[in-house]
Short mmCIF file of C-alpha atoms in Angstrom, two decimals:
data_model
loop_
_atom_site.label_atom_id
_atom_site.label_comp_id
_atom_site.label_asym_id
_atom_site.label_seq_id
_atom_site.Cartn_x
_atom_site.Cartn_y
_atom_site.Cartn_z
CA MET A 1 115.33 70.58 102.64
CA THR A 2 114.61 69.21 99.20
CA THR A 3 114.39 71.75 96.37
CA THR A 4 114.61 71.72 92.61
CA ILE A 5 118.24 72.94 92.69
CA ARG A 6 120.27 70.44 90.68
CA ALA A 7 123.62 72.17 90.38
CA THR A 8 125.64 74.64 92.39
CA HIS A 9 124.14 78.11 92.29
CA THR A 10 125.41 81.36 93.76
CA LEU A 11 122.95 83.68 95.49
CA MET A 12 123.75 87.18 96.73
CA VAL A 13 121.17 88.62 99.10
CA GLU A 14 121.10 92.39 99.55
CA GLY A 15 119.24 93.21 102.72
CA TRP A 16 119.06 94.13 106.39
CA ARG A 17 120.22 92.07 109.35
CA PHE A 18 120.18 92.53 113.13
CA ILE A 19 117.18 94.85 113.47
CA PRO A 20 113.61 93.90 114.44
CA HIS A 21 112.08 95.25 111.21
CA SER A 22 109.85 92.77 109.38
CA TYR A 23 111.96 92.90 106.20
CA ALA A 24 115.08 92.01 108.21
CA ILE A 25 113.28 89.28 110.11
CA VAL A 26 112.02 87.64 106.92
CA ASN A 27 115.44 88.00 105.32
CA GLN A 28 117.25 86.33 108.21
CA PHE A 29 114.84 83.42 108.57
CA GLN A 30 115.10 82.82 104.83
CA CYS A 31 118.90 82.94 105.00
CA LEU A 32 118.93 80.40 107.83
CA GLU A 33 116.98 78.00 105.66
CA LEU A 34 119.03 78.73 102.53
CA LEU A 35 122.19 77.84 104.46
CA LYS A 36 120.90 74.26 104.72
CA GLU A 37 121.01 73.83 100.93
CA ARG A 38 124.39 72.30 100.18
CA SER A 39 124.25 72.97 96.46
CA LEU A 40 123.77 76.71 97.04
CA ARG A 41 126.52 79.22 97.80
CA LEU A 42 125.01 82.05 99.81
CA PHE A 43 126.45 85.55 100.23
CA HIS A 44 124.99 88.62 101.92
CA THR A 45 125.48 92.35 101.38
CA ASP A 46 124.33 94.50 104.30
CA MET A 47 122.36 97.45 102.97
CA PRO A 48 122.08 100.80 104.78
CA TYR A 49 119.24 100.99 107.28
CA LEU A 50 116.33 103.21 106.32
CA THR A 51 117.13 105.94 108.85
CA PRO A 52 120.28 106.90 110.82
CA SER A 53 118.36 106.38 114.07
CA TRP A 54 118.16 102.64 113.44
CA SER A 55 121.03 100.66 114.90
CA GLN A 56 122.07 97.03 115.13
CA HIS A 57 120.27 95.00 117.76
CA LYS A 58 121.94 91.67 118.40
CA GLY A 59 120.33 88.87 120.39
CA LEU A 60 116.95 88.75 118.63
CA PHE A 61 117.58 85.19 117.46
CA PRO A 62 118.80 82.25 119.54
CA ALA A 63 122.61 82.32 119.67
CA GLU A 64 123.01 79.34 117.34
CA TYR A 65 120.82 81.07 114.73
CA GLU A 66 122.59 84.40 115.05
CA ASN A 67 126.02 82.84 114.72
CA ARG A 68 125.00 81.26 111.42
CA ILE A 69 123.54 84.52 110.13
CA GLU A 70 126.65 86.49 111.09
CA ALA A 71 128.93 83.92 109.43
CA ILE A 72 127.38 84.31 105.97
CA PRO A 73 130.19 85.57 103.69
CA THR A 74 129.76 89.11 102.40
CA THR A 75 132.29 89.15 99.56
CA LEU A 76 132.10 87.11 96.37
CA PRO A 77 135.29 85.44 95.09
CA ALA A 78 137.02 87.61 92.49
CA ASP A 79 136.11 85.34 89.59
CA THR A 80 132.47 84.75 90.62
CA GLN A 81 129.28 86.37 89.43
CA PRO A 82 126.06 85.53 91.27
CA ASP A 83 123.40 83.57 89.44
CA VAL A 84 120.73 85.46 91.36
CA ILE A 85 120.61 88.69 93.33
CA LEU A 86 117.74 88.92 95.82
CA ARG A 87 117.02 92.39 97.19
CA MET A 88 115.32 92.42 100.60
CA THR A 89 115.55 96.11 101.42
CA PHE A 90 113.73 99.43 101.09
CA PRO A 91 113.18 101.57 99.07
CA TYR A 92 112.83 99.16 96.17
CA ASP A 93 115.60 99.03 93.59
CA TYR A 94 114.39 97.53 90.30
CA SER A 95 117.51 98.24 88.27
CA ASP A 96 119.26 95.31 86.60
CA SER A 97 122.15 93.72 88.44
CA SER A 98 125.26 91.80 87.44
CA ALA A 99 123.44 88.51 88.04
CA LYS A 100 121.55 86.43 85.52
CA LYS A 101 118.35 87.05 87.47
CA THR A 102 117.33 89.83 89.82
CA TYR A 103 114.51 89.51 92.36
CA VAL A 104 113.13 92.37 94.44
CA PHE A 105 111.01 91.77 97.52
CA GLY A 106 108.32 94.26 98.44
CA THR A 107 104.87 94.74 99.92
CA SER A 108 101.86 96.81 98.95
CA GLU A 109 99.51 97.43 101.84
CA PHE A 110 97.04 99.94 100.41
CA GLY A 111 96.57 98.56 96.89
CA HIS A 112 99.20 100.91 95.49
CA VAL A 113 102.98 101.34 95.48
CA PRO A 114 103.83 105.03 96.11
CA SER A 115 106.77 106.49 94.21
CA ASP A 116 108.58 107.22 97.49
CA HIS A 117 108.76 103.46 98.05
CA VAL A 118 110.87 103.17 94.91
CA ARG A 119 114.51 104.18 94.51
CA ARG A 120 114.85 107.66 92.97
CA HIS A 121 111.14 108.19 93.73
CA GLN A 122 110.09 106.85 90.36
CA PRO A 123 106.54 105.68 89.65
CA LEU A 124 106.57 101.88 89.76
CA ARG A 125 105.62 101.49 86.10
CA GLN A 126 108.52 103.71 85.03
CA ALA A 127 111.03 101.98 87.32
CA LEU A 128 110.12 98.57 85.93
CA GLU A 129 110.55 99.69 82.32
CA SER A 130 114.30 100.11 82.81
CA GLY A 131 115.00 96.57 84.02
CA SER A 132 113.87 92.97 84.01
CA ALA A 133 113.67 92.28 87.76
CA THR A 134 111.04 89.88 89.05
CA LEU A 135 108.93 91.14 91.95
CA LEU A 136 108.38 88.96 95.02
CA THR A 137 105.56 89.73 97.43
CA PRO A 138 104.06 87.68 100.28
CA SER A 139 100.30 87.75 99.62
CA HIS A 140 97.76 87.95 96.83
CA TRP A 141 96.39 91.16 98.33
CA SER A 142 99.85 92.71 98.04
CA ARG A 143 100.31 91.33 94.52
CA ARG A 144 97.17 93.13 93.36
CA GLY A 145 98.64 96.40 94.64
CA PHE A 146 101.76 96.00 92.48
CA ILE A 147 99.66 95.13 89.44
CA GLN A 148 97.35 98.10 90.02
CA SER A 149 100.47 100.28 90.14
CA GLY A 150 101.58 99.18 86.69
CA ALA A 151 103.51 95.93 87.15
CA ASP A 152 103.11 93.19 84.56
CA PRO A 153 101.22 90.36 86.34
CA GLU A 154 103.71 87.86 84.93
CA ARG A 155 106.52 89.59 86.82
CA VAL A 156 104.85 89.57 90.26
CA LYS A 157 105.24 86.28 92.16
CA VAL A 158 103.71 85.41 95.53
CA ILE A 159 106.08 83.78 98.01
CA PRO A 160 104.47 83.77 101.48
CA HIS A 161 106.23 84.35 104.75
CA GLY A 162 106.79 81.53 107.20
CA VAL A 163 107.03 80.79 110.89
CA ASP A 164 109.63 78.99 112.98
CA THR A 165 107.57 76.29 114.67
CA ARG A 166 110.47 75.44 116.97
CA LEU A 167 109.95 78.84 118.61
CA PHE A 168 106.27 79.56 118.03
CA LYS A 169 104.39 76.54 119.37
CA PRO A 170 101.87 75.81 122.11
CA LEU A 171 103.11 75.22 125.64
CA ALA A 172 102.03 72.28 127.75
CA ALA A 173 99.17 73.32 130.04
CA SER A 174 101.26 73.00 133.21
CA GLU A 175 104.15 75.06 131.79
CA ARG A 176 101.75 77.68 130.48
CA SER A 177 100.08 77.97 133.88
CA VAL A 178 103.43 78.56 135.60
CA LEU A 179 104.46 81.18 133.05
CA ARG A 180 101.14 83.03 133.26
CA SER A 181 101.49 83.10 137.02
CA LYS A 182 104.98 84.63 136.75
CA LEU A 183 103.64 87.35 134.45
CA GLY A 184 100.61 87.97 136.63
CA PHE A 185 98.22 86.99 133.85
CA GLU A 186 94.71 86.23 135.10
CA GLY A 187 91.59 86.18 132.97
CA PHE A 188 91.26 86.08 129.19
CA HIS A 189 94.07 87.92 127.38
CA PHE A 190 93.78 89.24 123.82
CA LEU A 191 97.12 89.91 122.11
CA SER A 192 97.98 92.23 119.22
CA VAL A 193 101.53 92.83 117.96
CA GLY A 194 102.79 95.54 115.62
CA SER A 195 104.18 99.01 115.11
CA MET A 196 100.87 100.63 116.19
CA THR A 197 100.50 102.44 112.85
CA SER A 198 96.99 103.44 111.79
CA ASN A 199 96.63 100.61 109.26
CA LYS A 200 96.62 98.12 112.17
CA GLY A 201 93.15 99.26 113.25
CA LEU A 202 94.14 99.96 116.85
CA HIS A 203 91.51 102.65 117.41
CA LEU A 204 88.87 100.16 116.29
CA LEU A 205 90.30 97.48 118.57
CA LEU A 206 90.37 99.80 121.58
CA LYS A 207 86.73 100.81 121.02
CA ALA A 208 85.66 97.20 120.62
CA PHE A 209 87.65 96.06 123.64
CA SER A 210 85.97 98.66 125.86
CA VAL A 211 82.59 97.12 124.98
CA VAL A 212 83.80 93.54 125.44
CA ALA A 213 85.28 94.45 128.83
CA GLN A 214 81.94 95.79 130.05
CA ARG A 215 80.36 92.42 129.26
CA HIS A 216 83.34 90.36 130.45
CA PRO A 217 85.30 92.33 133.07
CA HIS A 218 88.02 89.65 133.34
CA VAL A 219 89.37 90.29 129.81
CA ARG A 220 92.73 91.97 129.24
CA LEU A 221 94.38 93.49 126.15
CA VAL A 222 98.11 92.94 125.60
CA LEU A 223 99.70 95.22 122.99
CA LYS A 224 103.28 94.71 121.80
CA GLY A 225 104.82 97.73 120.05
CA LEU A 226 108.26 98.39 118.60
CA ASP A 227 109.60 101.56 120.21
CA SER A 228 113.18 100.92 119.06
CA LEU A 229 112.19 101.58 115.42
CA TYR A 230 108.98 103.59 115.65
CA PRO A 231 107.17 105.92 118.07
CA SER A 232 104.75 103.05 118.73
CA GLU A 233 103.59 104.23 122.14
CA ASN A 234 102.90 107.73 120.80
CA TRP A 235 100.92 106.27 117.91
CA LEU A 236 98.93 104.16 120.35
CA THR A 237 98.18 107.24 122.43
CA SER A 238 97.07 109.08 119.30
CA GLN A 239 94.71 106.27 118.34
CA SER A 240 93.23 106.33 121.84
CA GLN A 241 92.01 109.91 121.40
CA GLY A 242 88.63 108.81 120.03
CA LEU A 243 87.69 107.00 123.23
CA THR A 244 85.22 108.53 125.64
CA GLU A 245 86.28 109.18 129.22
CA VAL A 246 84.50 106.02 130.36
CA GLU A 247 85.99 103.91 127.54
CA THR A 248 89.46 105.26 128.32
CA ARG A 249 89.17 104.25 131.96
CA ILE A 250 87.93 100.76 131.07
CA VAL A 251 90.75 100.19 128.58
CA GLN A 252 93.53 101.64 130.73
CA GLU A 253 92.56 99.45 133.67
CA ARG A 254 92.89 96.33 131.51
CA MET A 255 95.58 97.11 128.93
CA ILE A 256 99.20 95.94 129.11
CA TYR A 257 101.66 97.61 126.73
CA TYR A 258 105.14 96.28 125.92
CA GLY A 259 107.21 98.68 123.84
CA GLY A 260 110.66 97.19 124.26
CA THR A 261 112.41 94.84 121.86
CA LEU A 262 111.86 91.19 122.73
CA ASP A 263 113.97 88.36 121.40
CA PHE A 264 112.05 85.67 119.53
CA TYR A 265 112.03 83.32 122.49
CA ALA A 266 110.42 85.97 124.72
CA LEU A 267 108.02 87.01 121.95
CA ALA A 268 106.93 83.39 121.54
CA ARG A 269 106.39 83.15 125.29
CA LEU A 270 104.15 86.21 125.16
CA HIS A 271 102.01 84.52 122.50
CA GLN A 272 101.88 81.30 124.51
CA CYS A 273 100.64 83.11 127.62
CA CYS A 274 97.76 84.84 125.88
CA ASP A 275 94.39 83.33 124.96
CA ALA A 276 93.62 84.84 121.55
CA TYR A 277 95.09 87.10 118.89
CA VAL A 278 93.16 89.96 117.31
CA SER A 279 94.05 92.02 114.22
CA PRO A 280 91.28 94.27 112.84
CA TYR A 281 93.62 95.68 110.18
CA TYR A 282 92.74 98.04 107.34
CA ALA A 283 95.63 97.07 105.08
CA GLU A 284 98.56 94.66 105.43
CA GLY A 285 101.13 93.22 103.05
CA PHE A 286 101.10 89.91 104.94
CA ASN A 287 100.69 90.26 108.75
CA MET A 288 103.28 87.81 110.05
CA PRO A 289 102.26 88.15 113.74
CA VAL A 290 98.95 86.47 112.85
CA LEU A 291 100.82 83.46 111.46
CA GLU A 292 103.03 83.34 114.56
CA ALA A 293 99.91 83.38 116.74
CA ILE A 294 98.39 80.52 114.73
CA ALA A 295 101.54 78.44 115.19
CA SER A 296 101.46 79.23 118.92
CA GLY A 297 98.00 77.71 119.22
CA LEU A 298 95.98 80.91 119.57
CA PRO A 299 92.62 81.40 117.89
CA VAL A 300 92.85 84.50 115.72
CA ILE A 301 90.40 87.22 114.76
CA CYS A 302 91.36 89.16 111.64
CA THR A 303 89.85 91.18 108.84
CA LYS A 304 88.11 89.27 106.06
CA GLY A 305 89.22 89.94 102.49
CA GLY A 306 92.83 90.93 103.10
CA SER A 307 96.25 89.34 103.15
CA THR A 308 95.46 86.94 106.00
CA ASP A 309 92.93 85.13 103.80
CA ASP A 310 95.98 83.39 102.30
CA PHE A 311 96.87 81.57 105.52
CA THR A 312 93.80 81.27 107.74
CA ASN A 313 90.79 78.98 107.84
CA SER A 314 87.71 78.49 109.99
CA ASP A 315 89.30 75.77 112.13
CA PHE A 316 91.21 78.40 114.11
CA ALA A 317 90.31 81.82 112.68
CA LEU A 318 87.29 84.10 112.89
CA SER A 319 86.97 86.66 110.09
CA ILE A 320 85.69 90.18 110.70
CA ASP A 321 83.18 91.35 108.10
CA SER A 322 84.65 94.21 106.11
CA GLN A 323 83.89 96.58 103.26
CA LYS A 324 86.40 97.40 100.54
CA LYS A 325 87.02 101.13 100.29
CA SER A 326 88.95 103.32 97.87
CA PHE A 327 90.70 106.65 98.41
CA GLN A 328 92.43 109.15 96.16
CA LEU A 329 96.18 109.59 96.21
CA PRO A 330 97.96 112.90 95.53
CA GLN A 331 99.22 111.67 92.13
CA GLY A 332 95.66 111.01 90.98
CA ASP A 333 95.84 107.27 91.53
CA SER A 334 93.56 105.43 93.92
CA GLY A 335 94.39 103.23 96.87
CA THR A 336 92.40 100.46 98.53
CA TYR A 337 91.78 99.39 102.10
CA LEU A 338 89.32 97.30 104.10
CA GLU A 339 87.00 98.74 106.73
CA PRO A 340 86.28 96.10 109.38
CA SER A 341 82.91 96.08 111.14
CA ARG A 342 83.26 97.18 114.75
CA ASP A 343 80.02 95.45 115.76
CA HIS A 344 81.17 92.18 114.21
CA LEU A 345 84.57 92.52 115.89
CA ILE A 346 82.85 92.90 119.26
CA GLU A 347 80.70 89.86 118.53
CA LEU A 348 83.71 87.73 117.59
CA MET A 349 85.76 88.81 120.62
CA CYS A 350 82.88 87.92 122.93
CA ASN A 351 82.46 84.64 121.05
CA LEU A 352 86.04 83.64 121.87
CA VAL A 353 85.72 84.59 125.53
CA GLU A 354 82.57 82.47 125.80
CA ASN A 355 83.55 79.56 123.53
CA GLU A 356 86.21 77.51 125.28
CA ALA A 357 85.72 74.63 122.83
CA PHE A 358 86.84 76.74 119.86
CA VAL A 359 89.84 78.04 121.79
CA GLU A 360 90.90 74.47 122.54
CA GLN A 361 90.29 73.42 118.94
CA ALA A 362 92.55 76.22 117.71
CA ARG A 363 95.34 75.04 120.03
CA LEU A 364 95.50 71.87 117.94
CA SER A 365 94.38 72.85 114.44
CA GLY A 366 96.36 76.08 114.11
CA PRO A 367 99.83 74.68 114.85
CA ARG A 368 99.12 71.67 112.65
CA PHE A 369 98.11 73.94 109.76
CA ALA A 370 101.18 76.17 110.14
CA GLY A 371 103.51 73.20 110.46
CA GLU A 372 102.16 71.51 107.34
CA ARG A 373 102.18 74.58 105.05
CA PHE A 374 103.98 77.63 106.38
CA THR A 375 107.31 76.73 107.95
CA TRP A 376 110.36 78.54 106.60
CA THR A 377 111.33 75.24 104.98
CA HIS A 378 108.13 75.34 102.92
CA VAL A 379 108.64 79.00 102.07
CA VAL A 380 112.27 78.68 100.99
CA LYS A 381 111.47 75.68 98.82
CA LEU A 382 109.00 77.90 96.93
CA LEU A 383 111.61 80.65 96.78
CA CYS A 384 114.29 78.35 95.38
CA ASP A 385 111.89 76.79 92.90
CA GLU A 386 111.23 80.29 91.60
CA MET A 387 114.79 81.63 91.58
CA PHE A 388 116.58 78.57 90.23
CA SER A 389 114.07 77.09 87.82
CA ALA A 390 115.24 76.53 84.25
CA LYS A 391 112.89 79.12 82.74
#
């Protein structure tokens, strides 16, 4: 990896490891790439997990990856101060550190940063007044949320997330056929991955899928939750309440739910066995599963106007028409979300089922796009350019 680092720098990362939370996943992939930079000394402080119910989960990464992550030193030499401290944890701590520069990663999904996302439950504007930390966020949608909450635009930098294209990549047709047969996959499978929280638009997806299934009975819906961290299956059940009796029967006959924790190899295989990825989200800070689907060669359907605009194009992605909506927050501030069109979602899902040429095109154009712009090597180069520039 070539970066703008010209002398030895010391970086202390404060974050989570060994849990399947998105912040921990991003942190660990970034650390793996940072370890390749010989002129950088990397250290890691493990921060407390958000809740006592969370526990370490080893084996998410390939063994060679995990060994490198675990071997990162945690204690600085007695006479060493870090040049940069990078905080990759939650809630957000914007206080100054002992380093020359302090960076704090965060996301804003709903166009606003609530005070309970900030250490000591301070309003963001107030928390930023007491320090000089630079804010890192993965999308322009998320950046606008920090600015609307009082952050100086000059202090909010966009560093996107990446994808490991050695894991998330298309399978050869013969290998894919064998794997689908082992899983019992027949027909056209839509995939959606996430915690099953309401911002993911699951109730909209379930409604739309019930219509698509009536037109194309061979379709299936694969949902991957995260029951080890969240009550994903309960949230999915809750979002199914709006279905009619007929819609419920249609969906249940064709839906496959995985709630367990999959390692990245198995998660990549799940992507590779499906035919398309769909994400009719209302609000996302980035939406990394969409990028992983793109790298895996799946055509994607996602909401127009949100975070995924930063890393999708019409060669492999179909955008759901949406309307920008505002809502009032208890503190008197306003939040923002996108309302995707259900009718347009249905149209796009049917389009993919019927348009084999576009599906095949996405198998080539998506992985090429991800590999040229959004690998973790690309991302960490941007990160290092920001953290270790001479400014």
